[in-house]
């Protein structure tokens, strides 16, 4: 593709690796386009953040297609991942250390499958305190890292599909199809509570956004090689 193609607009499907932030992935693409195509300015943006501890599909738009970002952000998303039952962390994932442990002896396979049903449809969900949502002009994780107590408002979200794909206690693998704004970390925490135990997220991969699939995505580290003048 030429410099003009990217300025006119492209929708790039990127497979974001673990430990990369979405911002780093966008910057890498922007840098590659400027370096190899001689572009002084190019608009590049992503259609929905993926945490550094998650891998998978990141939709990146260039040029005039950055105007399509709100439309792409509104699409339903599919994730796969792993819950660890019997323990919680303040961030609801592996960003922070385990802060409490809970009994799991009562948790049967039947209970694990049965509990899923209570999360289907529209649910109220509180975003994690370790998230980028702004409150009082600061991101929630900034309040959290200072140890500040803060009240978080719950929000409506929709879980279209939720299935358990593997049980190897204390690990449980899942697949979820959900609306924009759903926090899978919060789903892990709430699922643990519903089991009368605790849970946190130990692996997450975004596999689809609307009809776009990670199977058709390119590794962000391979993008530079695909750019030719």
JSON list of C-alpha atoms in Angstrom, two decimals:
[
{"chain": "A", "resi": 1, "resn": "UNK", "atom": "CA", "xyz": [0.00, 0.00, 0.00]},
{"chain": "A", "resi": 2, "resn": "UNK", "atom": "CA", "xyz": [1.13, 3.53, -0.75]},
{"chain": "A", "resi": 3, "resn": "UNK", "atom": "CA", "xyz": [1.33, 6.62, 1.45]},
{"chain": "A", "resi": 4, "resn": "UNK", "atom": "CA", "xyz": [-1.82, 7.86, -0.28]},
{"chain": "A", "resi": 5, "resn": "UNK", "atom": "CA", "xyz": [-3.66, 4.63, 0.63]},
{"chain": "A", "resi": 6, "resn": "UNK", "atom": "CA", "xyz": [-2.92, 5.15, 4.30]},
{"chain": "A", "resi": 7, "resn": "UNK", "atom": "CA", "xyz": [-3.86, 8.86, 4.16]},
{"chain": "A", "resi": 8, "resn": "UNK", "atom": "CA", "xyz": [-7.14, 8.04, 2.38]},
{"chain": "A", "resi": 9, "resn": "UNK", "atom": "CA", "xyz": [-7.81, 5.54, 5.13]},
{"chain": "A", "resi": 10, "resn": "UNK", "atom": "CA", "xyz": [-7.18, 1.94, 6.13]},
{"chain": "A", "resi": 11, "resn": "UNK", "atom": "CA", "xyz": [-8.65, -0.35, 8.78]},
{"chain": "A", "resi": 12, "resn": "UNK", "atom": "CA", "xyz": [-5.76, -2.46, 10.10]},
{"chain": "A", "resi": 13, "resn": "UNK", "atom": "CA", "xyz": [-6.37, -5.63, 12.10]},
{"chain": "A", "resi": 14, "resn": "UNK", "atom": "CA", "xyz": [-3.54, -5.96, 14.60]},
{"chain": "A", "resi": 15, "resn": "UNK", "atom": "CA", "xyz": [-2.83, -8.86, 16.96]},
{"chain": "A", "resi": 16, "resn": "UNK", "atom": "CA", "xyz": [-1.50, -7.01, 20.01]},
{"chain": "A", "resi": 17, "resn": "UNK", "atom": "CA", "xyz": [1.03, -9.01, 22.03]},
{"chain": "A", "resi": 18, "resn": "UNK", "atom": "CA", "xyz": [1.08, -9.29, 25.81]},
{"chain": "A", "resi": 19, "resn": "UNK", "atom": "CA", "xyz": [2.82, -6.49, 27.71]},
{"chain": "A", "resi": 20, "resn": "UNK", "atom": "CA", "xyz": [2.21, -3.95, 24.93]},
{"chain": "A", "resi": 21, "resn": "UNK", "atom": "CA", "xyz": [-0.20, -1.10, 25.64]},
{"chain": "A", "resi": 22, "resn": "UNK", "atom": "CA", "xyz": [-2.67, -0.17, 22.89]},
{"chain": "A", "resi": 23, "resn": "UNK", "atom": "CA", "xyz": [-0.94, 3.24, 22.79]},
{"chain": "A", "resi": 24, "resn": "UNK", "atom": "CA", "xyz": [2.43, 1.57, 22.11]},
{"chain": "A", "resi": 25, "resn": "UNK", "atom": "CA", "xyz": [0.93, -0.47, 19.26]},
{"chain": "A", "resi": 26, "resn": "UNK", "atom": "CA", "xyz": [-0.55, 2.65, 17.64]},
{"chain": "A", "resi": 27, "resn": "UNK", "atom": "CA", "xyz": [2.76, 4.51, 18.05]},
{"chain": "A", "resi": 28, "resn": "UNK", "atom": "CA", "xyz": [4.69, 1.65, 16.44]},
{"chain": "A", "resi": 29, "resn": "UNK", "atom": "CA", "xyz": [2.38, 1.72, 13.42]},
{"chain": "A", "resi": 30, "resn": "UNK", "atom": "CA", "xyz": [2.57, 5.50, 13.15]},
{"chain": "A", "resi": 31, "resn": "UNK", "atom": "CA", "xyz": [6.37, 5.42, 13.38]},
{"chain": "A", "resi": 32, "resn": "UNK", "atom": "CA", "xyz": [6.60, 2.70, 10.68]},
{"chain": "A", "resi": 33, "resn": "UNK", "atom": "CA", "xyz": [4.37, 4.69, 8.30]},
{"chain": "A", "resi": 34, "resn": "UNK", "atom": "CA", "xyz": [6.38, 7.87, 8.79]},
{"chain": "A", "resi": 35, "resn": "UNK", "atom": "CA", "xyz": [9.75, 6.13, 8.48]},
{"chain": "A", "resi": 36, "resn": "UNK", "atom": "CA", "xyz": [9.07, 3.96, 5.43]},
{"chain": "A", "resi": 37, "resn": "UNK", "atom": "CA", "xyz": [6.61, 6.11, 3.47]},
{"chain": "A", "resi": 38, "resn": "UNK", "atom": "CA", "xyz": [8.14, 9.50, 4.22]},
{"chain": "A", "resi": 39, "resn": "UNK", "atom": "CA", "xyz": [4.95, 10.82, 5.79]},
{"chain": "A", "resi": 40, "resn": "UNK", "atom": "CA", "xyz": [5.41, 13.91, 7.94]},
{"chain": "A", "resi": 41, "resn": "UNK", "atom": "CA", "xyz": [1.90, 13.69, 9.38]},
{"chain": "A", "resi": 42, "resn": "UNK", "atom": "CA", "xyz": [-0.60, 10.83, 9.52]},
{"chain": "A", "resi": 43, "resn": "UNK", "atom": "CA", "xyz": [-3.59, 10.27, 11.76]},
{"chain": "A", "resi": 44, "resn": "UNK", "atom": "CA", "xyz": [-3.58, 6.86, 13.48]},
{"chain": "A", "resi": 45, "resn": "UNK", "atom": "CA", "xyz": [-5.93, 5.68, 16.23]},
{"chain": "A", "resi": 46, "resn": "UNK", "atom": "CA", "xyz": [-7.36, 2.50, 17.73]},
{"chain": "A", "resi": 47, "resn": "UNK", "atom": "CA", "xyz": [-10.99, 1.47, 18.14]},
{"chain": "A", "resi": 48, "resn": "UNK", "atom": "CA", "xyz": [-10.99, 0.20, 21.72]},
{"chain": "A", "resi": 49, "resn": "UNK", "atom": "CA", "xyz": [-8.25, -0.20, 24.32]},
{"chain": "A", "resi": 50, "resn": "UNK", "atom": "CA", "xyz": [-6.81, -3.59, 25.17]},
{"chain": "A", "resi": 51, "resn": "UNK", "atom": "CA", "xyz": [-4.96, -3.83, 28.50]},
{"chain": "A", "resi": 52, "resn": "UNK", "atom": "CA", "xyz": [-1.21, -4.64, 28.46]},
{"chain": "A", "resi": 53, "resn": "UNK", "atom": "CA", "xyz": [-2.04, -7.93, 30.22]},
{"chain": "A", "resi": 54, "resn": "UNK", "atom": "CA", "xyz": [-4.40, -8.91, 27.36]},
{"chain": "A", "resi": 55, "resn": "UNK", "atom": "CA", "xyz": [-3.52, -9.98, 23.84]},
{"chain": "A", "resi": 56, "resn": "UNK", "atom": "CA", "xyz": [-5.54, -10.12, 20.66]},
{"chain": "A", "resi": 57, "resn": "UNK", "atom": "CA", "xyz": [-7.48, -7.99, 18.23]},
{"chain": "A", "resi": 58, "resn": "UNK", "atom": "CA", "xyz": [-6.83, -4.27, 18.12]},
{"chain": "A", "resi": 59, "resn": "UNK", "atom": "CA", "xyz": [-8.47, -2.38, 15.25]},
{"chain": "A", "resi": 60, "resn": "UNK", "atom": "CA", "xyz": [-6.26, 0.49, 14.11]},
{"chain": "A", "resi": 61, "resn": "UNK", "atom": "CA", "xyz": [-7.54, 3.16, 11.69]},
{"chain": "A", "resi": 62, "resn": "UNK", "atom": "CA", "xyz": [-5.39, 5.47, 9.59]},
{"chain": "A", "resi": 63, "resn": "UNK", "atom": "CA", "xyz": [-5.99, 8.76, 7.78]},
{"chain": "A", "resi": 64, "resn": "UNK", "atom": "CA", "xyz": [-9.60, 9.65, 7.04]},
{"chain": "A", "resi": 65, "resn": "UNK", "atom": "CA", "xyz": [-10.79, 6.30, 8.42]},
{"chain": "A", "resi": 66, "resn": "UNK", "atom": "CA", "xyz": [-10.06, 7.55, 11.97]},
{"chain": "A", "resi": 67, "resn": "UNK", "atom": "CA", "xyz": [-13.56, 9.08, 11.67]},
{"chain": "A", "resi": 68, "resn": "UNK", "atom": "CA", "xyz": [-14.91, 5.52, 11.75]},
{"chain": "A", "resi": 69, "resn": "UNK", "atom": "CA", "xyz": [-13.47, 4.82, 15.22]},
{"chain": "A", "resi": 70, "resn": "UNK", "atom": "CA", "xyz": [-16.71, 5.61, 17.19]},
{"chain": "A", "resi": 71, "resn": "UNK", "atom": "CA", "xyz": [-18.69, 3.23, 14.94]},
{"chain": "A", "resi": 72, "resn": "UNK", "atom": "CA", "xyz": [-16.12, 0.43, 15.39]},
{"chain": "A", "resi": 73, "resn": "UNK", "atom": "CA", "xyz": [-15.93, 1.01, 19.16]},
{"chain": "A", "resi": 74, "resn": "UNK", "atom": "CA", "xyz": [-19.66, 0.36, 19.45]},
{"chain": "A", "resi": 75, "resn": "UNK", "atom": "CA", "xyz": [-19.46, -3.16, 17.99]},
{"chain": "A", "resi": 76, "resn": "UNK", "atom": "CA", "xyz": [-19.89, -6.25, 20.16]},
{"chain": "A", "resi": 77, "resn": "UNK", "atom": "CA", "xyz": [-16.70, -7.99, 21.23]},
{"chain": "A", "resi": 78, "resn": "UNK", "atom": "CA", "xyz": [-15.66, -11.57, 21.88]},
{"chain": "A", "resi": 79, "resn": "UNK", "atom": "CA", "xyz": [-13.03, -12.62, 24.42]},
{"chain": "A", "resi": 80, "resn": "UNK", "atom": "CA", "xyz": [-11.52, -15.86, 25.63]},
{"chain": "A", "resi": 81, "resn": "UNK", "atom": "CA", "xyz": [-9.52, -16.26, 28.80]},
{"chain": "A", "resi": 82, "resn": "UNK", "atom": "CA", "xyz": [-9.01, -17.81, 32.22]},
{"chain": "A", "resi": 83, "resn": "UNK", "atom": "CA", "xyz": [-10.42, -17.13, 35.69]},
{"chain": "A", "resi": 84, "resn": "UNK", "atom": "CA", "xyz": [-8.52, -18.28, 38.78]},
{"chain": "A", "resi": 85, "resn": "UNK", "atom": "CA", "xyz": [-11.04, -19.25, 41.45]},
{"chain": "A", "resi": 86, "resn": "UNK", "atom": "CA", "xyz": [-10.50, -18.91, 45.21]},
{"chain": "A", "resi": 87, "resn": "UNK", "atom": "CA", "xyz": [-8.54, -15.65, 45.30]},
{"chain": "A", "resi": 88, "resn": "UNK", "atom": "CA", "xyz": [-8.97, -11.97, 44.45]},
{"chain": "A", "resi": 89, "resn": "UNK", "atom": "CA", "xyz": [-6.62, -9.11, 43.62]},
{"chain": "A", "resi": 90, "resn": "UNK", "atom": "CA", "xyz": [-7.30, -5.33, 43.93]},
{"chain": "A", "resi": 91, "resn": "UNK", "atom": "CA", "xyz": [-7.02, -4.93, 40.12]},
{"chain": "A", "resi": 92, "resn": "UNK", "atom": "CA", "xyz": [-9.11, -8.08, 39.48]},
{"chain": "A", "resi": 93, "resn": "UNK", "atom": "CA", "xyz": [-6.22, -9.44, 37.37]},
{"chain": "A", "resi": 94, "resn": "UNK", "atom": "CA", "xyz": [-2.47, -10.10, 37.62]},
{"chain": "A", "resi": 95, "resn": "UNK", "atom": "CA", "xyz": [-1.44, -6.44, 37.73]},
{"chain": "A", "resi": 96, "resn": "UNK", "atom": "CA", "xyz": [-1.61, -6.61, 41.54]},
{"chain": "A", "resi": 97, "resn": "UNK", "atom": "CA", "xyz": [-0.91, -9.31, 44.13]},
{"chain": "A", "resi": 98, "resn": "UNK", "atom": "CA", "xyz": [-3.54, -11.58, 45.70]},
{"chain": "A", "resi": 99, "resn": "UNK", "atom": "CA", "xyz": [-5.18, -9.75, 48.62]},
{"chain": "A", "resi": 100, "resn": "UNK", "atom": "CA", "xyz": [-7.69, -12.38, 49.83]},
{"chain": "A", "resi": 101, "resn": "UNK", "atom": "CA", "xyz": [-8.31, -16.11, 49.53]},
{"chain": "A", "resi": 102, "resn": "UNK", "atom": "CA", "xyz": [-11.65, -17.92, 49.67]},
{"chain": "A", "resi": 103, "resn": "UNK", "atom": "CA", "xyz": [-12.89, -21.50, 50.02]},
{"chain": "A", "resi": 104, "resn": "UNK", "atom": "CA", "xyz": [-13.46, -23.49, 46.83]},
{"chain": "A", "resi": 105, "resn": "UNK", "atom": "CA", "xyz": [-14.35, -26.90, 48.27]},
{"chain": "A", "resi": 106, "resn": "UNK", "atom": "CA", "xyz": [-18.06, -26.33, 47.60]},
{"chain": "A", "resi": 107, "resn": "UNK", "atom": "CA", "xyz": [-17.52, -25.45, 43.92]},
{"chain": "A", "resi": 108, "resn": "UNK", "atom": "CA", "xyz": [-18.66, -28.25, 41.64]},
{"chain": "A", "resi": 109, "resn": "UNK", "atom": "CA", "xyz": [-18.68, -28.40, 37.84]},
{"chain": "A", "resi": 110, "resn": "UNK", "atom": "CA", "xyz": [-22.47, -28.16, 37.98]},
{"chain": "A", "resi": 111, "resn": "UNK", "atom": "CA", "xyz": [-22.27, -24.93, 40.03]},
{"chain": "A", "resi": 112, "resn": "UNK", "atom": "CA", "xyz": [-19.67, -23.47, 37.64]},
{"chain": "A", "resi": 113, "resn": "UNK", "atom": "CA", "xyz": [-21.92, -24.06, 34.61]},
{"chain": "A", "resi": 114, "resn": "UNK", "atom": "CA", "xyz": [-25.13, -23.05, 36.40]},
{"chain": "A", "resi": 115, "resn": "UNK", "atom": "CA", "xyz": [-23.73, -19.72, 37.69]},
{"chain": "A", "resi": 116, "resn": "UNK", "atom": "CA", "xyz": [-23.02, -18.54, 34.13]},
{"chain": "A", "resi": 117, "resn": "UNK", "atom": "CA", "xyz": [-26.77, -18.16, 33.47]},
{"chain": "A", "resi": 118, "resn": "UNK", "atom": "CA", "xyz": [-27.13, -15.30, 36.00]},
{"chain": "A", "resi": 119, "resn": "UNK", "atom": "CA", "xyz": [-24.76, -13.13, 33.93]},
{"chain": "A", "resi": 120, "resn": "UNK", "atom": "CA", "xyz": [-26.56, -13.40, 30.59]},
{"chain": "A", "resi": 121, "resn": "UNK", "atom": "CA", "xyz": [-28.42, -10.35, 29.27]},
{"chain": "A", "resi": 122, "resn": "UNK", "atom": "CA", "xyz": [-28.22, -6.83, 30.69]},
{"chain": "A", "resi": 123, "resn": "UNK", "atom": "CA", "xyz": [-26.25, -6.63, 33.92]},
{"chain": "A", "resi": 124, "resn": "UNK", "atom": "CA", "xyz": [-25.00, -3.89, 36.28]},
{"chain": "A", "resi": 125, "resn": "UNK", "atom": "CA", "xyz": [-21.23, -3.85, 36.44]},
{"chain": "A", "resi": 126, "resn": "UNK", "atom": "CA", "xyz": [-18.75, -1.74, 38.40]},
{"chain": "A", "resi": 127, "resn": "UNK", "atom": "CA", "xyz": [-15.54, -0.98, 36.51]},
{"chain": "A", "resi": 128, "resn": "UNK", "atom": "CA", "xyz": [-12.33, -2.00, 38.35]},
{"chain": "A", "resi": 129, "resn": "UNK", "atom": "CA", "xyz": [-10.68, 0.68, 40.49]},
{"chain": "A", "resi": 130, "resn": "UNK", "atom": "CA", "xyz": [-7.55, -0.06, 38.43]},
{"chain": "A", "resi": 131, "resn": "UNK", "atom": "CA", "xyz": [-9.01, 1.27, 35.16]},
{"chain": "A", "resi": 132, "resn": "UNK", "atom": "CA", "xyz": [-8.53, 4.29, 32.90]},
{"chain": "A", "resi": 133, "resn": "UNK", "atom": "CA", "xyz": [-12.01, 5.75, 33.49]},
{"chain": "A", "resi": 134, "resn": "UNK", "atom": "CA", "xyz": [-11.83, 9.34, 34.73]},
{"chain": "A", "resi": 135, "resn": "UNK", "atom": "CA", "xyz": [-13.32, 10.50, 38.04]},
{"chain": "A", "resi": 136, "resn": "UNK", "atom": "CA", "xyz": [-12.78, 14.03, 39.38]},
{"chain": "A", "resi": 137, "resn": "UNK", "atom": "CA", "xyz": [-10.37, 14.74, 36.52]},
{"chain": "A", "resi": 138, "resn": "UNK", "atom": "CA", "xyz": [-8.08, 11.79, 37.31]},
{"chain": "A", "resi": 139, "resn": "UNK", "atom": "CA", "xyz": [-8.04, 8.25, 36.00]},
{"chain": "A", "resi": 140, "resn": "UNK", "atom": "CA", "xyz": [-9.29, 5.66, 38.49]},
{"chain": "A", "resi": 141, "resn": "UNK", "atom": "CA", "xyz": [-5.96, 3.83, 38.57]},
{"chain": "A", "resi": 142, "resn": "UNK", "atom": "CA", "xyz": [-4.27, 7.06, 39.70]},
{"chain": "A", "resi": 143, "resn": "UNK", "atom": "CA", "xyz": [-6.62, 7.19, 42.71]},
{"chain": "A", "resi": 144, "resn": "UNK", "atom": "CA", "xyz": [-6.06, 3.44, 43.31]},
{"chain": "A", "resi": 145, "resn": "UNK", "atom": "CA", "xyz": [-2.26, 3.65, 43.26]},
{"chain": "A", "resi": 146, "resn": "UNK", "atom": "CA", "xyz": [-2.39, 6.43, 45.88]},
{"chain": "A", "resi": 147, "resn": "UNK", "atom": "CA", "xyz": [-4.60, 4.21, 48.04]},
{"chain": "A", "resi": 148, "resn": "UNK", "atom": "CA", "xyz": [-7.50, 6.68, 47.85]},
{"chain": "A", "resi": 149, "resn": "UNK", "atom": "CA", "xyz": [-11.00, 5.43, 48.60]},
{"chain": "A", "resi": 150, "resn": "UNK", "atom": "CA", "xyz": [-13.36, 6.31, 45.78]},
{"chain": "A", "resi": 151, "resn": "UNK", "atom": "CA", "xyz": [-16.94, 5.44, 44.97]},
{"chain": "A", "resi": 152, "resn": "UNK", "atom": "CA", "xyz": [-17.43, 3.92, 41.52]},
{"chain": "A", "resi": 153, "resn": "UNK", "atom": "CA", "xyz": [-20.79, 4.06, 39.79]},
{"chain": "A", "resi": 154, "resn": "UNK", "atom": "CA", "xyz": [-22.06, 0.85, 38.25]},
{"chain": "A", "resi": 155, "resn": "UNK", "atom": "CA", "xyz": [-22.98, 0.86, 34.57]},
{"chain": "A", "resi": 156, "resn": "UNK", "atom": "CA", "xyz": [-25.24, -1.21, 32.36]},
{"chain": "A", "resi": 157, "resn": "UNK", "atom": "CA", "xyz": [-23.58, -3.71, 30.05]},
{"chain": "A", "resi": 158, "resn": "UNK", "atom": "CA", "xyz": [-24.85, -6.66, 28.03]},
{"chain": "A", "resi": 159, "resn": "UNK", "atom": "CA", "xyz": [-23.48, -10.19, 28.04]},
{"chain": "A", "resi": 160, "resn": "UNK", "atom": "CA", "xyz": [-24.73, -11.85, 24.84]},
{"chain": "A", "resi": 161, "resn": "UNK", "atom": "CA", "xyz": [-22.93, -15.18, 25.31]},
{"chain": "A", "resi": 162, "resn": "UNK", "atom": "CA", "xyz": [-20.97, -16.64, 28.22]},
{"chain": "A", "resi": 163, "resn": "UNK", "atom": "CA", "xyz": [-19.68, -20.19, 28.20]},
{"chain": "A", "resi": 164, "resn": "UNK", "atom": "CA", "xyz": [-17.22, -22.22, 30.20]},
{"chain": "A", "resi": 165, "resn": "UNK", "atom": "CA", "xyz": [-14.80, -24.04, 27.88]},
{"chain": "A", "resi": 166, "resn": "UNK", "atom": "CA", "xyz": [-12.47, -25.81, 30.35]},
{"chain": "A", "resi": 167, "resn": "UNK", "atom": "CA", "xyz": [-12.49, -26.62, 34.05]},
{"chain": "A", "resi": 168, "resn": "UNK", "atom": "CA", "xyz": [-9.20, -27.49, 35.76]},
{"chain": "A", "resi": 169, "resn": "UNK", "atom": "CA", "xyz": [-9.67, -26.04, 39.24]},
{"chain": "A", "resi": 170, "resn": "UNK", "atom": "CA", "xyz": [-8.64, -23.53, 40.38]},
{"chain": "A", "resi": 171, "resn": "UNK", "atom": "CA", "xyz": [-8.62, -22.50, 36.69]},
{"chain": "A", "resi": 172, "resn": "UNK", "atom": "CA", "xyz": [-11.71, -22.05, 34.55]},
{"chain": "A", "resi": 173, "resn": "UNK", "atom": "CA", "xyz": [-11.51, -21.09, 30.86]},
{"chain": "A", "resi": 174, "resn": "UNK", "atom": "CA", "xyz": [-14.32, -19.08, 29.27]},
{"chain": "A", "resi": 175, "resn": "UNK", "atom": "CA", "xyz": [-15.61, -17.41, 26.11]},
{"chain": "A", "resi": 176, "resn": "UNK", "atom": "CA", "xyz": [-17.67, -14.20, 26.36]},
{"chain": "A", "resi": 177, "resn": "UNK", "atom": "CA", "xyz": [-19.49, -12.10, 23.76]},
{"chain": "A", "resi": 178, "resn": "UNK", "atom": "CA", "xyz": [-20.37, -8.70, 25.20]},
{"chain": "A", "resi": 179, "resn": "UNK", "atom": "CA", "xyz": [-21.29, -5.08, 24.53]},
{"chain": "A", "resi": 180, "resn": "UNK", "atom": "CA", "xyz": [-18.99, -2.08, 24.44]},
{"chain": "A", "resi": 181, "resn": "UNK", "atom": "CA", "xyz": [-17.74, -1.01, 27.88]},
{"chain": "A", "resi": 182, "resn": "UNK", "atom": "CA", "xyz": [-17.75, -4.48, 29.47]},
{"chain": "A", "resi": 183, "resn": "UNK", "atom": "CA", "xyz": [-14.84, -5.15, 31.82]},
{"chain": "A", "resi": 184, "resn": "UNK", "atom": "CA", "xyz": [-13.92, -8.83, 31.76]},
{"chain": "A", "resi": 185, "resn": "UNK", "atom": "CA", "xyz": [-11.88, -8.26, 34.94]},
{"chain": "A", "resi": 186, "resn": "UNK", "atom": "CA", "xyz": [-15.08, -7.13, 36.69]},
{"chain": "A", "resi": 187, "resn": "UNK", "atom": "CA", "xyz": [-16.89, -10.15, 35.27]},
{"chain": "A", "resi": 188, "resn": "UNK", "atom": "CA", "xyz": [-14.21, -12.38, 36.83]},
{"chain": "A", "resi": 189, "resn": "UNK", "atom": "CA", "xyz": [-14.62, -10.68, 40.21]},
{"chain": "A", "resi": 190, "resn": "UNK", "atom": "CA", "xyz": [-18.44, -10.82, 40.11]},
{"chain": "A", "resi": 191, "resn": "UNK", "atom": "CA", "xyz": [-18.41, -14.44, 38.92]},
{"chain": "A", "resi": 192, "resn": "UNK", "atom": "CA", "xyz": [-16.25, -15.36, 41.92]},
{"chain": "A", "resi": 193, "resn": "UNK", "atom": "CA", "xyz": [-18.72, -13.64, 44.27]},
{"chain": "A", "resi": 194, "resn": "UNK", "atom": "CA", "xyz": [-21.64, -15.46, 42.64]},
{"chain": "A", "resi": 195, "resn": "UNK", "atom": "CA", "xyz": [-19.83, -18.75, 43.34]},
{"chain": "A", "resi": 196, "resn": "UNK", "atom": "CA", "xyz": [-19.63, -17.67, 47.02]},
{"chain": "A", "resi": 197, "resn": "UNK", "atom": "CA", "xyz": [-15.87, -17.53, 46.63]},
{"chain": "A", "resi": 198, "resn": "UNK", "atom": "CA", "xyz": [-13.49, -15.19, 44.82]},
{"chain": "A", "resi": 199, "resn": "UNK", "atom": "CA", "xyz": [-11.91, -15.01, 41.38]},
{"chain": "A", "resi": 200, "resn": "UNK", "atom": "CA", "xyz": [-9.50, -12.97, 39.31]},
{"chain": "A", "resi": 201, "resn": "UNK", "atom": "CA", "xyz": [-8.53, -12.86, 35.66]},
{"chain": "A", "resi": 202, "resn": "UNK", "atom": "CA", "xyz": [-5.23, -14.55, 34.73]},
{"chain": "A", "resi": 203, "resn": "UNK", "atom": "CA", "xyz": [-5.43, -14.58, 30.90]},
{"chain": "A", "resi": 204, "resn": "UNK", "atom": "CA", "xyz": [-7.43, -12.61, 28.33]},
{"chain": "A", "resi": 205, "resn": "UNK", "atom": "CA", "xyz": [-7.50, -12.55, 24.55]},
{"chain": "A", "resi": 206, "resn": "UNK", "atom": "CA", "xyz": [-9.83, -10.48, 22.36]},
{"chain": "A", "resi": 207, "resn": "UNK", "atom": "CA", "xyz": [-10.84, -12.67, 19.45]},
{"chain": "A", "resi": 208, "resn": "UNK", "atom": "CA", "xyz": [-13.47, -10.59, 17.63]},
{"chain": "A", "resi": 209, "resn": "UNK", "atom": "CA", "xyz": [-14.83, -7.06, 17.24]},
{"chain": "A", "resi": 210, "resn": "UNK", "atom": "CA", "xyz": [-18.05, -7.17, 15.22]},
{"chain": "A", "resi": 211, "resn": "UNK", "atom": "CA", "xyz": [-17.25, -9.26, 12.13]},
{"chain": "A", "resi": 212, "resn": "UNK", "atom": "CA", "xyz": [-13.51, -8.60, 12.42]},
{"chain": "A", "resi": 213, "resn": "UNK", "atom": "CA", "xyz": [-11.55, -11.60, 13.75]},
{"chain": "A", "resi": 214, "resn": "UNK", "atom": "CA", "xyz": [-8.07, -11.92, 15.24]},
{"chain": "A", "resi": 215, "resn": "UNK", "atom": "CA", "xyz": [-7.49, -14.88, 12.87]},
{"chain": "A", "resi": 216, "resn": "UNK", "atom": "CA", "xyz": [-7.19, -12.29, 10.08]},
{"chain": "A", "resi": 217, "resn": "UNK", "atom": "CA", "xyz": [-4.95, -9.94, 12.08]},
{"chain": "A", "resi": 218, "resn": "UNK", "atom": "CA", "xyz": [-1.26, -9.18, 11.70]},
{"chain": "A", "resi": 219, "resn": "UNK", "atom": "CA", "xyz": [1.21, -9.10, 14.58]},
{"chain": "A", "resi": 220, "resn": "UNK", "atom": "CA", "xyz": [2.10, -5.50, 15.36]},
{"chain": "A", "resi": 221, "resn": "UNK", "atom": "CA", "xyz": [5.77, -6.54, 15.23]},
{"chain": "A", "resi": 222, "resn": "UNK", "atom": "CA", "xyz": [5.30, -7.71, 11.61]},
{"chain": "A", "resi": 223, "resn": "UNK", "atom": "CA", "xyz": [3.57, -4.53, 10.44]},
{"chain": "A", "resi": 224, "resn": "UNK", "atom": "CA", "xyz": [6.79, -2.66, 9.66]},
{"chain": "A", "resi": 225, "resn": "UNK", "atom": "CA", "xyz": [7.87, -5.39, 7.21]},
{"chain": "A", "resi": 226, "resn": "UNK", "atom": "CA", "xyz": [4.56, -5.04, 5.34]},
{"chain": "A", "resi": 227, "resn": "UNK", "atom": "CA", "xyz": [5.01, -1.31, 4.70]},
{"chain": "A", "resi": 228, "resn": "UNK", "atom": "CA", "xyz": [6.63, -0.61, 1.36]},
{"chain": "A", "resi": 229, "resn": "UNK", "atom": "CA", "xyz": [7.22, 2.77, -0.29]}
]
